[in-house]
mmCIF file of C-alpha atoms and ligand atoms in Angstrom:
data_model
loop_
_atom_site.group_PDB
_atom_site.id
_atom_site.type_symbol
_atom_site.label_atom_id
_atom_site.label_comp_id
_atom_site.label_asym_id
_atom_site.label_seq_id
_atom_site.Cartn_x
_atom_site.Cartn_y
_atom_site.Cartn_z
ATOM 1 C CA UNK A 1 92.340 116.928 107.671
ATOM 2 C CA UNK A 2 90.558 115.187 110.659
ATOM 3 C CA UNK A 3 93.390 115.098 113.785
ATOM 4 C CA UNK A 4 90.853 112.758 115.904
ATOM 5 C CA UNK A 5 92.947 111.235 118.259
ATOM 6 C CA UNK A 6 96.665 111.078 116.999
ATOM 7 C CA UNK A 7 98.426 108.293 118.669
ATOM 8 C CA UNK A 8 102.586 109.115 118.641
ATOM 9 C CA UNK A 9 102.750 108.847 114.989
ATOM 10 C CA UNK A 10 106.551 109.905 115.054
ATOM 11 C CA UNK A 11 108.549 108.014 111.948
ATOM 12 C CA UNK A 12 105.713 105.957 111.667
ATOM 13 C CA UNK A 13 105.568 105.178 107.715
ATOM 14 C CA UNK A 14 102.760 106.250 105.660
ATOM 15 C CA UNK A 15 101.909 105.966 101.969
ATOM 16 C CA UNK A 16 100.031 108.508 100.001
ATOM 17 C CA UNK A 17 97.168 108.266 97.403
ATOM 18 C CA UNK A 18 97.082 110.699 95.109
ATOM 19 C CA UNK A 19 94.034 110.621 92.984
ATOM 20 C CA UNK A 20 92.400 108.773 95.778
ATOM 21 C CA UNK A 21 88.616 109.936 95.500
ATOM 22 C CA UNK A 22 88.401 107.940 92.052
ATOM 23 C CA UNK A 23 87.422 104.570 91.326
ATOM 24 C CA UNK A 24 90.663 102.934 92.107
ATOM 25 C CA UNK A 25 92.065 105.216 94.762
ATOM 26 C CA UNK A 26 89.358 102.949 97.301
ATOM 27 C CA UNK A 27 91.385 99.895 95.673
ATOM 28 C CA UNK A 28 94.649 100.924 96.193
ATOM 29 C CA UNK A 29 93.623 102.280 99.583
ATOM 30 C CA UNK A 30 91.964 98.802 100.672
ATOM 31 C CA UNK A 31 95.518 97.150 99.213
ATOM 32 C CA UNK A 32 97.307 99.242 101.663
ATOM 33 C CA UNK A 33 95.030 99.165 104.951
ATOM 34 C CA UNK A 34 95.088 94.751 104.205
ATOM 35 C CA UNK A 35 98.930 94.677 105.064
ATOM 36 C CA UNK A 36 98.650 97.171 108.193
ATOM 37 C CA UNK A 37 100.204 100.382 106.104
ATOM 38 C CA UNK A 38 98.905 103.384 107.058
ATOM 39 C CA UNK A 39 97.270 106.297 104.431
ATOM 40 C CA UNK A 40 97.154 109.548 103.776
ATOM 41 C CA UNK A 41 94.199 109.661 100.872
ATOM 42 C CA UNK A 42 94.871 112.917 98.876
ATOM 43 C CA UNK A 43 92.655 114.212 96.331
ATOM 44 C CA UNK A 44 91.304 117.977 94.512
ATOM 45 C CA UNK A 45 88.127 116.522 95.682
ATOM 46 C CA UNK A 46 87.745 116.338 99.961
ATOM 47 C CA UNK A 47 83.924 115.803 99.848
ATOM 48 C CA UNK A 48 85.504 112.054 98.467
ATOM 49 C CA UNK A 49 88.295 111.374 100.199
ATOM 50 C CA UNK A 50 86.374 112.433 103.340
ATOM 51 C CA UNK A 51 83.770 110.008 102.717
ATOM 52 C CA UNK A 52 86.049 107.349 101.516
ATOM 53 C CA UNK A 53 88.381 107.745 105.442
ATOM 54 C CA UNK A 54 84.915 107.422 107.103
ATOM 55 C CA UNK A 55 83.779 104.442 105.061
ATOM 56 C CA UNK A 56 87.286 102.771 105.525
ATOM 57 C CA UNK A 57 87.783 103.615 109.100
ATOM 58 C CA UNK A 58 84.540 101.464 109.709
ATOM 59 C CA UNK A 59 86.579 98.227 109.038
ATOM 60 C CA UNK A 60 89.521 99.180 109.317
ATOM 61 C CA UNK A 61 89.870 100.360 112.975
ATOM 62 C CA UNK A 62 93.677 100.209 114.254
ATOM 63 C CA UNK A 63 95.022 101.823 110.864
ATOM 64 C CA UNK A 64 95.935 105.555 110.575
ATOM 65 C CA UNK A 65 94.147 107.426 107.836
ATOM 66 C CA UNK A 66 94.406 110.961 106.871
ATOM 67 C CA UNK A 67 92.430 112.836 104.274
ATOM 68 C CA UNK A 68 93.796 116.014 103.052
ATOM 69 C CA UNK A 69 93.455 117.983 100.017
ATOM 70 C CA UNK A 70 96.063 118.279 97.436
ATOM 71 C CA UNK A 71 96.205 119.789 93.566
ATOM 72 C CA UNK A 72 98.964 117.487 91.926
ATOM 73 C CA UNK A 73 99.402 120.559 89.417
ATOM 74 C CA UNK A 74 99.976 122.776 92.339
ATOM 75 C CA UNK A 75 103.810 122.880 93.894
ATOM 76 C CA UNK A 76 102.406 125.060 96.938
ATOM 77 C CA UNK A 77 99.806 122.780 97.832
ATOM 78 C CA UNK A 78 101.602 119.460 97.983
ATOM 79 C CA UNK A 79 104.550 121.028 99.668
ATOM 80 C CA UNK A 80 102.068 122.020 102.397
ATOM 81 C CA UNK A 81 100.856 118.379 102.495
ATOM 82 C CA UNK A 82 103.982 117.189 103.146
ATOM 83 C CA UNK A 83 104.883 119.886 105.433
ATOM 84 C CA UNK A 84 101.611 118.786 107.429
ATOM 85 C CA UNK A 85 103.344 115.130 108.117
ATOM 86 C CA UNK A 86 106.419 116.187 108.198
ATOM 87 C CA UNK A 87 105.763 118.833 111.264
ATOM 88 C CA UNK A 88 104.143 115.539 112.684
ATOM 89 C CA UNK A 89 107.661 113.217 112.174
ATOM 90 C CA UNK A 90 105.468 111.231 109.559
ATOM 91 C CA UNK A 91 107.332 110.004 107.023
ATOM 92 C CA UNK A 92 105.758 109.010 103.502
ATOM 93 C CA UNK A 93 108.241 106.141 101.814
ATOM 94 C CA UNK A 94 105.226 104.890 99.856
ATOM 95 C CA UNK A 95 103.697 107.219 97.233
ATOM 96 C CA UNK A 96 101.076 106.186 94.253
ATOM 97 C CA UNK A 97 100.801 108.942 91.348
ATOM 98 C CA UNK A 98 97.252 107.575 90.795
ATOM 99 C CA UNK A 99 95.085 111.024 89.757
ATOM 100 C CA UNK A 100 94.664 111.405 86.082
ATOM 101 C CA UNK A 101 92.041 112.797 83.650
ATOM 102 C CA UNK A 102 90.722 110.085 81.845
ATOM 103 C CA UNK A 103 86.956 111.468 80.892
ATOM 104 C CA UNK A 104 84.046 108.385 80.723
ATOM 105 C CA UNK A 105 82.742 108.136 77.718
ATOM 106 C CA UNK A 106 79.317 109.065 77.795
ATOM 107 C CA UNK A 107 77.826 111.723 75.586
ATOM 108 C CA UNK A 108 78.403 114.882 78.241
ATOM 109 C CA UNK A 109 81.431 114.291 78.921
ATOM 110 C CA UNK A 110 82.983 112.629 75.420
ATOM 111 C CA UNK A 111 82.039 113.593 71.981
ATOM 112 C CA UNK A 112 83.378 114.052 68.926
ATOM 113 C CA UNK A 113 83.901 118.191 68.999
ATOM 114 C CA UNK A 114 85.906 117.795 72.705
ATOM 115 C CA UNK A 115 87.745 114.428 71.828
ATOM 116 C CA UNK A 116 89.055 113.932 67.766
ATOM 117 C CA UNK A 117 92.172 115.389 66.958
ATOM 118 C CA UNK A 118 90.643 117.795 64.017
ATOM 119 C CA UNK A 119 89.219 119.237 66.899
ATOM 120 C CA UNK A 120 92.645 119.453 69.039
ATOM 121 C CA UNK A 121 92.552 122.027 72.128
ATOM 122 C CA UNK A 122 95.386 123.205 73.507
ATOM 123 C CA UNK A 123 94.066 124.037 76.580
ATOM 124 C CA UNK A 124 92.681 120.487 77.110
ATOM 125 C CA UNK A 125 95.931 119.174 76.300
ATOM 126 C CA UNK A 126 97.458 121.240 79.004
ATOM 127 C CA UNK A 127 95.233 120.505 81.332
ATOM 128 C CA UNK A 128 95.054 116.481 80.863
ATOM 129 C CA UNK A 129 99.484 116.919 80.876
ATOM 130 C CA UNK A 130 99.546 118.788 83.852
ATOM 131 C CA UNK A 131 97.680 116.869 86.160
ATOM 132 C CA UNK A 132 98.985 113.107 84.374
ATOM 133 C CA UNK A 133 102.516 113.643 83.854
ATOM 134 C CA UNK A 134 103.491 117.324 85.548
ATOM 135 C CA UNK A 135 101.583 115.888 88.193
ATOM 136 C CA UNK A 136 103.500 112.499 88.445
ATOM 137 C CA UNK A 137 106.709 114.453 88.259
ATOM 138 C CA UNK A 138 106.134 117.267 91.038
ATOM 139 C CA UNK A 139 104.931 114.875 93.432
ATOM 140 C CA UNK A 140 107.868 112.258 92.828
ATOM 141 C CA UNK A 141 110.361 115.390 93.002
ATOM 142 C CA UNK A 142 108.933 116.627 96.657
ATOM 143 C CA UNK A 143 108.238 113.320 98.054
ATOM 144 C CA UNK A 144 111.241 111.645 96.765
ATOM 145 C CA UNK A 145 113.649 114.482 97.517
ATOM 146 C CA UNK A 146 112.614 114.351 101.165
ATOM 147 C CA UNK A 147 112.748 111.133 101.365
ATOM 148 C CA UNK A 148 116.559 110.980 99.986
ATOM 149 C CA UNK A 149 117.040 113.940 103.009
ATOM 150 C CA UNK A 150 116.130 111.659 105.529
ATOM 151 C CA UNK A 151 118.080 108.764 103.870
ATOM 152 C CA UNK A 152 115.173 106.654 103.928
ATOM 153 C CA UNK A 153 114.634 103.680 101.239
ATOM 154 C CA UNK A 154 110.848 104.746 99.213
ATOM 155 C CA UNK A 155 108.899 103.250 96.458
ATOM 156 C CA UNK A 156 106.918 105.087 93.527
ATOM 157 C CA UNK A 157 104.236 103.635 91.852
ATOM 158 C CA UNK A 158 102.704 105.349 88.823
ATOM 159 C CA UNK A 159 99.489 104.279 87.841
ATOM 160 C CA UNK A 160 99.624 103.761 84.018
ATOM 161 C CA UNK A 161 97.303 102.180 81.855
ATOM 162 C CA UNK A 162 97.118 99.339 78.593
ATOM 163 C CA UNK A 163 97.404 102.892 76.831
ATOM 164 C CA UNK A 164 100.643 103.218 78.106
ATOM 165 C CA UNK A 165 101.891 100.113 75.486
ATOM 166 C CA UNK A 166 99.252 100.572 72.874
ATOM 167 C CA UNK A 167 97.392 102.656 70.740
ATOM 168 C CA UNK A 168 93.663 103.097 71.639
ATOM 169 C CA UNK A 169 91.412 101.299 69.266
ATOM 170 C CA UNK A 170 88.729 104.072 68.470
ATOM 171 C CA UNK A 171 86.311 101.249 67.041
ATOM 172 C CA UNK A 172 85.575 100.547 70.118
ATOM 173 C CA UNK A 173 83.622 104.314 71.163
ATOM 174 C CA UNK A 174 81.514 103.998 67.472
ATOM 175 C CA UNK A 175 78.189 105.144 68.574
ATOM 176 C CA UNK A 176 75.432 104.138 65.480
ATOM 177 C CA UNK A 177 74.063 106.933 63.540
ATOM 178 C CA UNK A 178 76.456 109.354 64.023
ATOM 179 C CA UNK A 179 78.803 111.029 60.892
ATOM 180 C CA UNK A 180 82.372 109.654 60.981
ATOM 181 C CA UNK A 181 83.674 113.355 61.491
ATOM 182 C CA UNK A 182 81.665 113.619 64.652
ATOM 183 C CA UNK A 183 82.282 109.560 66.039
ATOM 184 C CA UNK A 184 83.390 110.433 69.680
ATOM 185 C CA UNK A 185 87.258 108.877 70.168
ATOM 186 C CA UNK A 186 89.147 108.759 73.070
ATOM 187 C CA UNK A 187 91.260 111.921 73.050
ATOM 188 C CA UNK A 188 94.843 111.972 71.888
ATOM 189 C CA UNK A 189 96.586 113.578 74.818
ATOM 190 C CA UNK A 190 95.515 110.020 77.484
ATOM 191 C CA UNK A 191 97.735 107.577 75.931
ATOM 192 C CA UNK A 192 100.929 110.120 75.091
ATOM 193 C CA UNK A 193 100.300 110.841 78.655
ATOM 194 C CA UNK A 194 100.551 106.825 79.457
ATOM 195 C CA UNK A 195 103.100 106.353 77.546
ATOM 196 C CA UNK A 196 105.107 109.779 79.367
ATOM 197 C CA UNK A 197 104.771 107.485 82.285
ATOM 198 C CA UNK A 198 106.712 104.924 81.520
ATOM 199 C CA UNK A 199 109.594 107.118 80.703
ATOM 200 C CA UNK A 200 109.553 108.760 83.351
ATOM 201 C CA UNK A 201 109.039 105.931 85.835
ATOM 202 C CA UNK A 202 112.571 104.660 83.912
ATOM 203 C CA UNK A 203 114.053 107.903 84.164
ATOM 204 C CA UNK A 204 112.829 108.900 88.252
ATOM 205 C CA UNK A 205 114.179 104.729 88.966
ATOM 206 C CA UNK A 206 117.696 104.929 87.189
ATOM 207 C CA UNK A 207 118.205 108.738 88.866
ATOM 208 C CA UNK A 208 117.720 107.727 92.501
ATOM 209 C CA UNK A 209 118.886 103.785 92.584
ATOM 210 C CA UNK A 210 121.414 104.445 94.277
ATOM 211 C CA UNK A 211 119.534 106.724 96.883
ATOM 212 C CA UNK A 212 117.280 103.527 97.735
ATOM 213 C CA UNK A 213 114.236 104.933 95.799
ATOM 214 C CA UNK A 214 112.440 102.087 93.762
ATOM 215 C CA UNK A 215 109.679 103.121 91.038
ATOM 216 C CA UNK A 216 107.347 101.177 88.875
ATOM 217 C CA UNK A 217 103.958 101.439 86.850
ATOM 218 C CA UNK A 218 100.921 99.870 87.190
ATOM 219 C CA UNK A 219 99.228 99.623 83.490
ATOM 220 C CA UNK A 220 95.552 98.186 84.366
ATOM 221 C CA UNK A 221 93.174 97.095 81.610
ATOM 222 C CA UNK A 222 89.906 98.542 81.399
ATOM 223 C CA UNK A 223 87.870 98.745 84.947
ATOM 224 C CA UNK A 224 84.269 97.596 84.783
ATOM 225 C CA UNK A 225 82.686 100.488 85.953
ATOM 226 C CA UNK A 226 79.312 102.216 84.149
ATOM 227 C CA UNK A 227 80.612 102.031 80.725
ATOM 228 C CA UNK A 228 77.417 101.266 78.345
ATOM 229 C CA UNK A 229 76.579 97.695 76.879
ATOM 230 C CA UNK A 230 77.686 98.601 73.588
ATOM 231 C CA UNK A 231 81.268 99.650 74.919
ATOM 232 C CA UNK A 232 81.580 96.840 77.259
ATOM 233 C CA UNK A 233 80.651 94.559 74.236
ATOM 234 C CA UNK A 234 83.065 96.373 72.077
ATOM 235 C CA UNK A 235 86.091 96.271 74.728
ATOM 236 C CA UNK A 236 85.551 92.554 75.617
ATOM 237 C CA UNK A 237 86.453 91.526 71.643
ATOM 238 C CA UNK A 238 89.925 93.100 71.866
ATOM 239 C CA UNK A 239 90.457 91.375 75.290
ATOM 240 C CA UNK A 240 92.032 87.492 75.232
ATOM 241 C CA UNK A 241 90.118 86.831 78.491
ATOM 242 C CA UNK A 242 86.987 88.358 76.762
ATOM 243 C CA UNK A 243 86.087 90.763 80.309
ATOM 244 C CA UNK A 244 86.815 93.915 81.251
ATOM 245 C CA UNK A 245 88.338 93.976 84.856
ATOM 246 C CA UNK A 246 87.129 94.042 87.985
ATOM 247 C CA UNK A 247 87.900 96.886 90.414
ATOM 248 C CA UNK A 248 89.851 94.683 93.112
ATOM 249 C CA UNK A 249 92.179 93.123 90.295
ATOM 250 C CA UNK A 250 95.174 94.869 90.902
ATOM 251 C CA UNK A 251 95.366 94.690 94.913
ATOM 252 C CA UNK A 252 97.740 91.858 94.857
ATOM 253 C CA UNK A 253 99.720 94.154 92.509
ATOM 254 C CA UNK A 254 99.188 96.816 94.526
ATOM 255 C CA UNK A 255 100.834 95.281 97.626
ATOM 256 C CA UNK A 256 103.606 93.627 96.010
ATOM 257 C CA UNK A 257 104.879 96.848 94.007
ATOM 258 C CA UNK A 258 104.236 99.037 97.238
ATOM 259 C CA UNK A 259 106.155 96.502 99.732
ATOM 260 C CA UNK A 260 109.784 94.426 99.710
ATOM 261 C CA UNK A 261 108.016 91.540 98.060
ATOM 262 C CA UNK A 262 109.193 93.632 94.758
ATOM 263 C CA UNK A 263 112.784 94.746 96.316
ATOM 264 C CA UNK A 264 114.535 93.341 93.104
ATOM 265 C CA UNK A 265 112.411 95.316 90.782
ATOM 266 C CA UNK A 266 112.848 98.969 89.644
ATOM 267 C CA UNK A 267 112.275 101.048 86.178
ATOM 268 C CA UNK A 268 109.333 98.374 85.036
ATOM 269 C CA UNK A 269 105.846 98.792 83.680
ATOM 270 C CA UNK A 270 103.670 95.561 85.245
ATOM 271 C CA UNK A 271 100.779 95.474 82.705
ATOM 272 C CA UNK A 272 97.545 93.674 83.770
ATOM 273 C CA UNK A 273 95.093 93.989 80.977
ATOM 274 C CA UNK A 274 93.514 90.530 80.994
ATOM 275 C CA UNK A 275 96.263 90.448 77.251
ATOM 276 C CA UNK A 276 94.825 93.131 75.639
ATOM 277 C CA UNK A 277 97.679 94.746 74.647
ATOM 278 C CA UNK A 278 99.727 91.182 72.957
ATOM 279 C CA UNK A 279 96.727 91.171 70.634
HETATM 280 N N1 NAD B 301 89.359 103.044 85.571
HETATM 281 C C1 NAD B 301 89.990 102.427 84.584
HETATM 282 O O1 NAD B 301 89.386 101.671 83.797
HETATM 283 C C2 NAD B 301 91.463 102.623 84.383
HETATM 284 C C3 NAD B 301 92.130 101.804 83.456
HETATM 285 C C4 NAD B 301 93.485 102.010 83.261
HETATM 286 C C5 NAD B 301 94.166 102.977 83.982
HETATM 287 N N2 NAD B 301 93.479 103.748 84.867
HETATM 288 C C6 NAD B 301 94.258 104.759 85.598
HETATM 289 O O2 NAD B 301 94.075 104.539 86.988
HETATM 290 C C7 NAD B 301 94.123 105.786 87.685
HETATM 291 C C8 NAD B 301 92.848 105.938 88.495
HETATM 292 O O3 NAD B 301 91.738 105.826 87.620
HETATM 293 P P1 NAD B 301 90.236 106.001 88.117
HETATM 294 O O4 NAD B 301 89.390 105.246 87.166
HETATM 295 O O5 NAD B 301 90.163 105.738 89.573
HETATM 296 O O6 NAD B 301 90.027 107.562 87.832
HETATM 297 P P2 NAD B 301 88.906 108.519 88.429
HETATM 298 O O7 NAD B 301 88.614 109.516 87.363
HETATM 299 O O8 NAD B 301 87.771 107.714 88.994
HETATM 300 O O9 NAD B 301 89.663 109.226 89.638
HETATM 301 C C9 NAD B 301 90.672 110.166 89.437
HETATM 302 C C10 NAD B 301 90.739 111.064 90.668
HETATM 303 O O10 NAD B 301 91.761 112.049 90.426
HETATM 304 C C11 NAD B 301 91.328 113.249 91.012
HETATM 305 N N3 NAD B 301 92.030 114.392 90.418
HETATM 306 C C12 NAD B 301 91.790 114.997 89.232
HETATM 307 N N4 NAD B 301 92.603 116.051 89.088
HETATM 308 C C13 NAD B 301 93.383 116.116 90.200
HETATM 309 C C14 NAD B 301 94.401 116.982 90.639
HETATM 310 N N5 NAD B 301 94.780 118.048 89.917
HETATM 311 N N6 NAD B 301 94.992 116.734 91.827
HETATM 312 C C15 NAD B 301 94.603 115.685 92.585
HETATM 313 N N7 NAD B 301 93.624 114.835 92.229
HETATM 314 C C16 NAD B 301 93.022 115.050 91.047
HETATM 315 C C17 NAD B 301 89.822 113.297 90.755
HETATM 316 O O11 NAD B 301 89.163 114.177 91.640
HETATM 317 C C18 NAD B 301 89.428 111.835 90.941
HETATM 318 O O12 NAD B 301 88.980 111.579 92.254
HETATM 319 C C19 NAD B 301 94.311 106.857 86.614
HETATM 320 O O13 NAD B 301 95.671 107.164 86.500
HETATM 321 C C20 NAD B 301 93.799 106.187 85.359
HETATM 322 O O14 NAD B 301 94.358 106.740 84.198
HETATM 323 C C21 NAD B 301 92.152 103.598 85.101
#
């Protein structure tokens, strides 16, 4: 963590990132910074989230930002990451359970013998729960629990997905000349993760309403991002607005979930998916 010049940050109010080195932890970071909150980016990755405090620091100047490391599957290292604030008088009312493993889909990464369920691996499975859903919960446990210590109102928001309401189509990954049995597919453990989260974001918001602890889910469409043409193509036909979405789509959701703009609201899944999932 960089400790450049630490004002009196005593019960000054942070939110924290998890997840925050990815494509939409800059979004949800930029949401944040816009309405003067203060961040602590966390992420497995600190090459990223190094890069990404540097980068954001640039514009925006009179905001705190920390970058520190933290495994979401690891109860020792988050505890230490709160620890770190907490030994500081920081308090963190905001958190986003944003990390996930959601592998692109290009041939490396996705194919058929890693991603169809005749090829189901246990150990993927594990690792995809652990850091989607066992993730979501450990961090809302430590955060949350603190936060009910101090007797101090938080919000958690947990990213979801359209995957979280639907079923993914797996016409839309077809790749020509390639044997049904082998057609890559997007693995079964992402949306039964998706759909964990909106359980649990009902469950974690009807267990601590009364200790002043909102939580929601964020279920975002499909981000343009380096998908190919032919699974861009593919995507836009089972989207009513016929796009995927851009990256900076959700910041308005961003702020009012993470804010008292949504004080009234607790237990819901806000899906923006441009209608994907009503078709
Ligand atoms: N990008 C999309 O199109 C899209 C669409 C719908 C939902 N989402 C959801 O939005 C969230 C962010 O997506 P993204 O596209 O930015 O993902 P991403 O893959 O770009 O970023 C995920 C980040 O999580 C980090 N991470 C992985 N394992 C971790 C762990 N154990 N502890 C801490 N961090 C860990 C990675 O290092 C990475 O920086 C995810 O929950 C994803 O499922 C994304």
């Amino acid at each position: 963590m960089n400790t450049k010049s630490i004002k009196d940050l005593r019960n000054r109010k942070f939110a924290l990132i998890t997840g925050a080195g990815g494509l939409l932890g800059e979004e949800h970071a930029v949401s944040l910074l816009e309405i003067n909150k203060d961040i602590i980016l966390t992420d497995i990755n600190l090459n990223k989230i190094q890069k990404l405090k540097k980068k954001l620091e640039k514009t925006f100047k009179s905001s705190q930002i920390f970058s520190i490391k933290m495994d979401v599957t690891n109860e020792k290292s988050i505890n230490k990451v709160w620890s770190t604030f907490n030994k500081k008088k920081i308090i963190i009312d905001v958190l986003i359970n944003n990390a996930a493993l959601d592998p692109k889909f290009n041939k490396k990464v996705i194919n058929g013998k890693n991603s169809r369920l005749e090829f189901f691996s246990v150990q993927n499975w594990h690792k995809e729960f652990s850091v989607g859903l066992t993730g979501t919960i450990l961090c809302s446990k430590i955060f949350g629990t603190q936060l009910i210590k101090k007797r101090t109102k938080g919000i958690i928001l947990n990213i979801a997905s359209d995957l979280s309401v639907i079923s993914p189509n797996q016409n839309v990954y077809k790749i020509s000349k390639i044997k049904k049995s082998l057609q890559p597919v997007k693995p079964i453990g992402y949306s039964i993760i998706k759909h964990g989260i909106v359980g649990l974001t009902k469950y974690i918001s009807t267990y601590w309403s009364s200790d002043n602890i909102r939580c929601n889910a964020l279920s975002p469409g499909p981000v343009l991002n380096l998908q190919s043409k032919a699974l861009i193509k593919n995507l836009e036909k089972l989207i009513p607005m016929g796009r995927l979405a851009n990256k900076n789509e959700y910041k308005s959701a961003i702020k009012f979930l993470c804010t008292e703009d949504s004080s009234y609201m607790t237990g819901q899944n806000v899906i923006i998916d441009g209608g994907r999932s009503i078709w």
